[in-house]
PDB file of C-alpha atoms in Angstrom:
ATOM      1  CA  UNK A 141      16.383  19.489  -9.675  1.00  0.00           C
ATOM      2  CA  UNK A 142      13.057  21.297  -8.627  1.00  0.00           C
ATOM      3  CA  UNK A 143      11.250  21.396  -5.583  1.00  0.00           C
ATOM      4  CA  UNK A 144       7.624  22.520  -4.912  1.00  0.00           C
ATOM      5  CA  UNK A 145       5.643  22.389  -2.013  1.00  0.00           C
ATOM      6  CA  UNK A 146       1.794  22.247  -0.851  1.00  0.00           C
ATOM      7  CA  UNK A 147       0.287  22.082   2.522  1.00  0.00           C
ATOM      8  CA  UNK A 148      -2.388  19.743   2.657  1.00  0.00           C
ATOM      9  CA  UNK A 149      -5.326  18.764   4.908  1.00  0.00           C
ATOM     10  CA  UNK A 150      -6.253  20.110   8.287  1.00  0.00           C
ATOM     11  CA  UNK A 151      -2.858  19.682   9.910  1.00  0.00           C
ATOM     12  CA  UNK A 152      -1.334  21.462   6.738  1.00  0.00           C
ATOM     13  CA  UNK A 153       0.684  18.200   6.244  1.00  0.00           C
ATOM     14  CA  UNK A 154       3.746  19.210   3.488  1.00  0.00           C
ATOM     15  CA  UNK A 155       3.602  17.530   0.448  1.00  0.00           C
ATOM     16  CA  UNK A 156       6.990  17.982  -1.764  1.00  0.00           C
ATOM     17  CA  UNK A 157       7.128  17.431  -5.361  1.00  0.00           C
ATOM     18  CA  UNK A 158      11.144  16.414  -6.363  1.00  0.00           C
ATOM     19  CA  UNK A 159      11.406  17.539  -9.823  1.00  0.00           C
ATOM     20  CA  UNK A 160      13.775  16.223 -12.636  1.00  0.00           C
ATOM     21  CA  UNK A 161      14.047  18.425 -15.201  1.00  0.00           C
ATOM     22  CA  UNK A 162      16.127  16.558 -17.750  1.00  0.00           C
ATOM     23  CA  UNK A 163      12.964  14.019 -18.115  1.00  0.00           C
ATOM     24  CA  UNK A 164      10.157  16.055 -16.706  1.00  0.00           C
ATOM     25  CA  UNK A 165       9.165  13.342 -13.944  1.00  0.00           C
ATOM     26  CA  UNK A 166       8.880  13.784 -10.324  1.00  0.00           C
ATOM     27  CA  UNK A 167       8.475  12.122  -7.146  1.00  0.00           C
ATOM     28  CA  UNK A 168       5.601  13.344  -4.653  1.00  0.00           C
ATOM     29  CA  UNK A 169       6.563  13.067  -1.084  1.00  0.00           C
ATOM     30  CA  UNK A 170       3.742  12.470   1.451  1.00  0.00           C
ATOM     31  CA  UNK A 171       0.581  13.388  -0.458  1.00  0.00           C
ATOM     32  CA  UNK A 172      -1.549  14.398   2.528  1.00  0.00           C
ATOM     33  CA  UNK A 173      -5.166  13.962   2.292  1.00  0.00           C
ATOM     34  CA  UNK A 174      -5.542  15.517  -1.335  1.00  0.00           C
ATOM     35  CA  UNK A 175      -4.675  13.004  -3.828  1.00  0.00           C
ATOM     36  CA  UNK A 176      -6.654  14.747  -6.605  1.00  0.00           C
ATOM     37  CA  UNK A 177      -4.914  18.262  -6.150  1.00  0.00           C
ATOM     38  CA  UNK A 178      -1.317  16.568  -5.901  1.00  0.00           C
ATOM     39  CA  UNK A 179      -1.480  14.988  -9.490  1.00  0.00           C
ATOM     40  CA  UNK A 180      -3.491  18.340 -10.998  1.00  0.00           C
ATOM     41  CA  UNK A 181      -0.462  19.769  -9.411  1.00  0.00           C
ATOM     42  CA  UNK A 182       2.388  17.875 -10.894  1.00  0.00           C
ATOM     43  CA  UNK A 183       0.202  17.703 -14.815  1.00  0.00           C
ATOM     44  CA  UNK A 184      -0.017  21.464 -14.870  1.00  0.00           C
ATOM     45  CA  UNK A 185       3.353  22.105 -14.499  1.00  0.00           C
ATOM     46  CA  UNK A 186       4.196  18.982 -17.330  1.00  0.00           C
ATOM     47  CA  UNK A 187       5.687  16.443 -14.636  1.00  0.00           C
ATOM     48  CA  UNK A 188       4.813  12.651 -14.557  1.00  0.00           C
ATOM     49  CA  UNK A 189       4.939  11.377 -11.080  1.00  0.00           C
ATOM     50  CA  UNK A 190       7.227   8.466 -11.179  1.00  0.00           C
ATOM     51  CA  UNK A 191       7.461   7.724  -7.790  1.00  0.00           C
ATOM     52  CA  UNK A 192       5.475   8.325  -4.489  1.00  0.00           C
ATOM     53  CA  UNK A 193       7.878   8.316  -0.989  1.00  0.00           C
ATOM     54  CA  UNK A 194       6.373   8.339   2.143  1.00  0.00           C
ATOM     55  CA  UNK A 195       8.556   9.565   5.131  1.00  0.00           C
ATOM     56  CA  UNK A 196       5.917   7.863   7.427  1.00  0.00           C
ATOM     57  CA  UNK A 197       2.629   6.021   7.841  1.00  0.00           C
ATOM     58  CA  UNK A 198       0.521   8.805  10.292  1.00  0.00           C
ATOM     59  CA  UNK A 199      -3.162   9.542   8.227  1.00  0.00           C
ATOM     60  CA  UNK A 200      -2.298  13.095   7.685  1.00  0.00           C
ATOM     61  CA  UNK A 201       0.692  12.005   5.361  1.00  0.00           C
ATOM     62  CA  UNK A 202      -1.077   9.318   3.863  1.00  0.00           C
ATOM     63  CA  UNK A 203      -4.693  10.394   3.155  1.00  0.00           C
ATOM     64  CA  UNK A 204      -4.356  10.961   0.052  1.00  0.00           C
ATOM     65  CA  UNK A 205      -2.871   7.994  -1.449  1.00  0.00           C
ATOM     66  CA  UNK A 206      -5.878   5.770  -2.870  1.00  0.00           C
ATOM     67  CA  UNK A 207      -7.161   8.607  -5.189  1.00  0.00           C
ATOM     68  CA  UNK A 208      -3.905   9.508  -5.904  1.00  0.00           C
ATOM     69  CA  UNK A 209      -2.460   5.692  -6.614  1.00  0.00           C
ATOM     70  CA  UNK A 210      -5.763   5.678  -8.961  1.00  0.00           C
ATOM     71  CA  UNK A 211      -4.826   8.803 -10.608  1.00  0.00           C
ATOM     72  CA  UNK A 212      -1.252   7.437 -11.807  1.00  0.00           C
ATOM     73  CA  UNK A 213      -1.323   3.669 -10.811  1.00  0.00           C
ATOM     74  CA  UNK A 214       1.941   2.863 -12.449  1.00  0.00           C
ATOM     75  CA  UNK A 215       3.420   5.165  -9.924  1.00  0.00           C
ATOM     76  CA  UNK A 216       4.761   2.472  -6.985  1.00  0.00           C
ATOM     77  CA  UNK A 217       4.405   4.062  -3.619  1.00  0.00           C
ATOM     78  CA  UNK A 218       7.395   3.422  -1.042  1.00  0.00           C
ATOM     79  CA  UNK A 219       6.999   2.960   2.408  1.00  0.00           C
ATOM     80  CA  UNK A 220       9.290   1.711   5.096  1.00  0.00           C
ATOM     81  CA  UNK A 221       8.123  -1.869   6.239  1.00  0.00           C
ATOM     82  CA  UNK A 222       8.323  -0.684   9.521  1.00  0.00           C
ATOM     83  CA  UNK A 223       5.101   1.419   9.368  1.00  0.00           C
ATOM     84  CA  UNK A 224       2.905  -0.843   7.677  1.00  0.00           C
ATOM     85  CA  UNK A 225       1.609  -2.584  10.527  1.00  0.00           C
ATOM     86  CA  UNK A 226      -1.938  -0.974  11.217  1.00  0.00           C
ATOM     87  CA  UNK A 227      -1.619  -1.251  14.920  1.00  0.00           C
ATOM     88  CA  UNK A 228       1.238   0.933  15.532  1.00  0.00           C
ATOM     89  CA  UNK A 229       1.490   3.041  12.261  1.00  0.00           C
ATOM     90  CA  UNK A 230      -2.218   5.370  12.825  1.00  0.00           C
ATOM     91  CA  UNK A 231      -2.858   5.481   8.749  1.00  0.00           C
ATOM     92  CA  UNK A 232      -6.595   5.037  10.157  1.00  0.00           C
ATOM     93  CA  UNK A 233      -6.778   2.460   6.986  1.00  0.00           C
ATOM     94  CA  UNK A 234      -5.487   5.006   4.874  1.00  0.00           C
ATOM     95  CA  UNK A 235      -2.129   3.225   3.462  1.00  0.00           C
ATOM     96  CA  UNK A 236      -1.598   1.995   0.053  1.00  0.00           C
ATOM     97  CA  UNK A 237       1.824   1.235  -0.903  1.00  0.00           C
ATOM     98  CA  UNK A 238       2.869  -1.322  -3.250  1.00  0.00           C
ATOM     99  CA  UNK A 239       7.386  -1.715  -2.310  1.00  0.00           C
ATOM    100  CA  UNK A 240       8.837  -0.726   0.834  1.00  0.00           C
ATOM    101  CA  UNK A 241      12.330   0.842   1.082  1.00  0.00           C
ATOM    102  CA  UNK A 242      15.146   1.059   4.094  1.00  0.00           C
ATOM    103  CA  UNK A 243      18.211   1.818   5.554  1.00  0.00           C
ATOM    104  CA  UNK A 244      21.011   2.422   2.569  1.00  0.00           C
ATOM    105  CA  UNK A 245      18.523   1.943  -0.198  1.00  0.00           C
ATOM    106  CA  UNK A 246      18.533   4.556  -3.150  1.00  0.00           C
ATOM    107  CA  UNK A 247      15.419   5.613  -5.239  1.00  0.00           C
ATOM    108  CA  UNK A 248      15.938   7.125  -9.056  1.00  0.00           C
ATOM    109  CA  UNK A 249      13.491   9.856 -10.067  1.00  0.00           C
ATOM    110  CA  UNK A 250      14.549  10.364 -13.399  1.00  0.00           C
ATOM    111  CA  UNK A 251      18.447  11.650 -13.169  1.00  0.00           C
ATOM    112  CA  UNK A 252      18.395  11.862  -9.389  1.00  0.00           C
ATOM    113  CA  UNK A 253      18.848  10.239  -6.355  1.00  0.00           C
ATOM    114  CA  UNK A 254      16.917  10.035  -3.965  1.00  0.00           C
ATOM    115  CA  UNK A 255      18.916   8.041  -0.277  1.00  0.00           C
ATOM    116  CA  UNK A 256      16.946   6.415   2.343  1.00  0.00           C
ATOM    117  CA  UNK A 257      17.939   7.049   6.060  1.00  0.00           C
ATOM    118  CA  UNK A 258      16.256   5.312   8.471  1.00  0.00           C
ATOM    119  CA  UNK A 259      15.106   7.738  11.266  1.00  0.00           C
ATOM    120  CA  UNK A 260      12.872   6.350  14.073  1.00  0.00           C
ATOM    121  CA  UNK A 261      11.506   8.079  16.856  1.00  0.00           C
ATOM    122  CA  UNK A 262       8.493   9.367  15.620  1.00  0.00           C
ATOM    123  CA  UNK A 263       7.492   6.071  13.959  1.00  0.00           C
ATOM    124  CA  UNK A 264       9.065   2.689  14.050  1.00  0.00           C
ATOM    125  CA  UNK A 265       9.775   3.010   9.967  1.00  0.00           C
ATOM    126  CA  UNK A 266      10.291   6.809   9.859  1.00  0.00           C
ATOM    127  CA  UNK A 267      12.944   8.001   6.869  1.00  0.00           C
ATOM    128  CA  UNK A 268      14.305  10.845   5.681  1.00  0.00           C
ATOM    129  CA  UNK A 269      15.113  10.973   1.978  1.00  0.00           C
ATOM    130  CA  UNK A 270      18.203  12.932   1.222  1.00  0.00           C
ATOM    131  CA  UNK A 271      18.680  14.519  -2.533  1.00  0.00           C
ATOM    132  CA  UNK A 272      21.411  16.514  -3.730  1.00  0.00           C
ATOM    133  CA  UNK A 273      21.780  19.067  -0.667  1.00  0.00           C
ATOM    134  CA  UNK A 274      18.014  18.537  -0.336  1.00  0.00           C
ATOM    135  CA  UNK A 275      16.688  16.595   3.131  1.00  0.00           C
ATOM    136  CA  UNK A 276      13.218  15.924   2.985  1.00  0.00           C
ATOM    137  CA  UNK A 277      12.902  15.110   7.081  1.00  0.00           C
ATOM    138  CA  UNK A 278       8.946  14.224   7.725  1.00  0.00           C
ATOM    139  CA  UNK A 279       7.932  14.295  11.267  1.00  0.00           C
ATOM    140  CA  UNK A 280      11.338  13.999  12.800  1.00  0.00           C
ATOM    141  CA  UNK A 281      12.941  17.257  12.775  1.00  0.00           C
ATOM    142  CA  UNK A 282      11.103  20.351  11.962  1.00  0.00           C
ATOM    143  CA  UNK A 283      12.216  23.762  11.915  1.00  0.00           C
ATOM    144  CA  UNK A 284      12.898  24.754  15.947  1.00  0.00           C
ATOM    145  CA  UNK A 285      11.548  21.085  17.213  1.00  0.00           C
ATOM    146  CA  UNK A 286      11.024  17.567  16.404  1.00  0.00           C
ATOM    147  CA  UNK A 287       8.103  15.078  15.878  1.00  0.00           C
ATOM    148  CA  UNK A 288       6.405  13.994  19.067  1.00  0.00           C
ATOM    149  CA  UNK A 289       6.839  10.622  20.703  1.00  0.00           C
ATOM    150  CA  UNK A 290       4.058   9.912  22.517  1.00  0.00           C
ATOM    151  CA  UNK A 291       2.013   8.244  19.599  1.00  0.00           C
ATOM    152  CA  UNK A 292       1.679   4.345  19.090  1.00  0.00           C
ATOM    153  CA  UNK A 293       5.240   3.032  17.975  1.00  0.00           C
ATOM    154  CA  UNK A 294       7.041   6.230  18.602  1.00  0.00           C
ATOM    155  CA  UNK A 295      10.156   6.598  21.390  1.00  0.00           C
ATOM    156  CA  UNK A 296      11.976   9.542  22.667  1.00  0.00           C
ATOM    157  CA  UNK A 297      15.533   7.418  23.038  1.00  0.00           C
ATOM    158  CA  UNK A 298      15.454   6.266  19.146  1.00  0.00           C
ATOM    159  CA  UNK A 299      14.419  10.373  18.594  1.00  0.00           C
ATOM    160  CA  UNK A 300      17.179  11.644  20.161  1.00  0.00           C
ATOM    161  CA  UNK A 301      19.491   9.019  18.160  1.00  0.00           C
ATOM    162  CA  UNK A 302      18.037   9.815  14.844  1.00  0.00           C
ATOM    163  CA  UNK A 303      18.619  13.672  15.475  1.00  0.00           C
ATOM    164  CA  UNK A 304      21.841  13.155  16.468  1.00  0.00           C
ATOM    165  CA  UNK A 305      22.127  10.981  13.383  1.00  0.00           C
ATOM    166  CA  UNK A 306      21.412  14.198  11.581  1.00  0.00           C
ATOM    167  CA  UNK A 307      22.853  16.497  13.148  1.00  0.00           C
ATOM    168  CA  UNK A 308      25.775  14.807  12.403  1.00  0.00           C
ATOM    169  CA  UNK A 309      25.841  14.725   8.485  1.00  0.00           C
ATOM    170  CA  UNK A 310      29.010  16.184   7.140  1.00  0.00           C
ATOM    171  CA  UNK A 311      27.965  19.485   5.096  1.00  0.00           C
ATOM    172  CA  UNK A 312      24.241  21.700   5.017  1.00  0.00           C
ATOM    173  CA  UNK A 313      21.254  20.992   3.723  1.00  0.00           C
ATOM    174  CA  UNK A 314      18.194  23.000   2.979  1.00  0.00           C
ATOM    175  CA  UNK A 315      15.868  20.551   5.250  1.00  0.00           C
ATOM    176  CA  UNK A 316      12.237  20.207   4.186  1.00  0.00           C
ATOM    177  CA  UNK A 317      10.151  19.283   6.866  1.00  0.00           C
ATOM    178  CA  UNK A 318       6.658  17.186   7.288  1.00  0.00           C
ATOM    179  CA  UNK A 319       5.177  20.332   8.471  1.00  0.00           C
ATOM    180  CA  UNK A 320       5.709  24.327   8.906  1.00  0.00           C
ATOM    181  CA  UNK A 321       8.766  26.306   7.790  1.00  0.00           C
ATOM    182  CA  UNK A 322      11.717  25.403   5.565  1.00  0.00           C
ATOM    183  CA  UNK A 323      14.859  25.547   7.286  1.00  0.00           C
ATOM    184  CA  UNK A 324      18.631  24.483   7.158  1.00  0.00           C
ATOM    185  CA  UNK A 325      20.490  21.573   8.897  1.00  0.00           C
ATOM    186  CA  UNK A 326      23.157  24.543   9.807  1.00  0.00           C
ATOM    187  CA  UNK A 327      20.701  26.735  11.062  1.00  0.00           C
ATOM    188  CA  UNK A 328      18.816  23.798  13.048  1.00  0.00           C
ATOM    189  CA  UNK A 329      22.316  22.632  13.711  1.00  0.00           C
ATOM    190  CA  UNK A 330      22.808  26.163  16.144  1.00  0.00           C
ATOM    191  CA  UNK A 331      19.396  26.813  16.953  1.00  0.00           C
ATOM    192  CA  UNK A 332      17.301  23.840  17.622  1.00  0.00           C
ATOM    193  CA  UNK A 333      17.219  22.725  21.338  1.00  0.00           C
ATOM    194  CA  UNK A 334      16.224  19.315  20.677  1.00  0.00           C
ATOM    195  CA  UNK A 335      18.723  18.909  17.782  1.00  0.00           C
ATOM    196  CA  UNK A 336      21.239  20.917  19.812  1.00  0.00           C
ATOM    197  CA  UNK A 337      20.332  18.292  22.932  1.00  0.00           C
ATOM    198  CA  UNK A 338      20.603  15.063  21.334  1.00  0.00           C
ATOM    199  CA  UNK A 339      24.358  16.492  19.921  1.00  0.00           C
ATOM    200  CA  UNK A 340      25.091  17.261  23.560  1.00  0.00           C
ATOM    201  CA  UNK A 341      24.377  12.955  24.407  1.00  0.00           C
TER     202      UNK A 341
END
């Protein structure tokens, strides 16, 4: 398993490419608003994208999706059902995604695995997608702080639930967030004061 990383767009969204190596696919996680540079990515390094994951609906996730849906259209793109409604999910029209996954479900890329945990808060259908001792987290917890509340659909109670939720997985995990630094669930786990918080409830 490989992981690479671009930021993307004027919020310098994350986009995460989840690599198999034993059959040279990969699944792209939140494309952002470059759809074009995300598969030139993956073909230069001699990866197929297999699968597209979405950890929410917000635009500057999801931006990218048409050109890049065009660019390898027998990719399906996953999205939780939860965020496809346009009034709450702020895709700005942007969302293309042709299955929906949830709570419990598991995704193969290639060899791997790829888990679905339902994590609301940020958005109604928010997930994290767990992979070996991988946890790609979106807008919910980010290195030092979490994904804000205050937009259509989001909550501060189901937040603090979902951190808790995560703080609260047996082992570490090098946590890959929907934007800024890489970080660990141990490190967050001791450091974080929202993560540290909703442990506290």
């Amino acid at each position: 398993m490989k992981i690479f990383s671009m930021q993307l767009g004027m919020l310098g969204t994350n986009c995460y490419f989840l690599c198999d190596g034993q059959t040279n696919t990969c699944a792209v996680i939140d494309p952002g608003a470059a759809g074009s540079k995300v598969a030139a990515f993956a073909a230069e390094r001699g990866y197929t994208i297999s699968k597209i994951l979405l950890t929410h609906a917000h635009f500057d996730h999801v931006g990218g999706l048409d050109v890049l849906h065009r660019a390898v259209p027998d990719a399906p793109i996953f999205v939780h059902r939860l965020d496809t409604d346009e009034a709450f999910n702020m895709s700005h029209g942007k969302l293309v995604y042709t299955d929906t996954y949830a709570e419990g479900d598991t995704i193969a890329v290639g060899s791997l695995s790829v888990h679905v945990l339902h994590t609301p808060g940020h958005t109604m259908g928010s997930v994290c997608l767990m992979a070996g001792n991988a946890l790609f987290t979106g807008d919910t917890l980010f290195a030092g702080a979490c994904g804000r509340t205050d937009f259509a659909g989001g909550s501060m109670e189901q937040m603090v639930c979902s951190l808790r939720r995560l703080g609260e997985l047996p082992g570490d995990f090098d946590v890959y967030p929907g934007h800024g630094e890489q970080s660990t669930l141990d490190f967050e786990r001791a450091h974080n004061p929202y993560l540290l918080e909703a442990m506290a409830r």
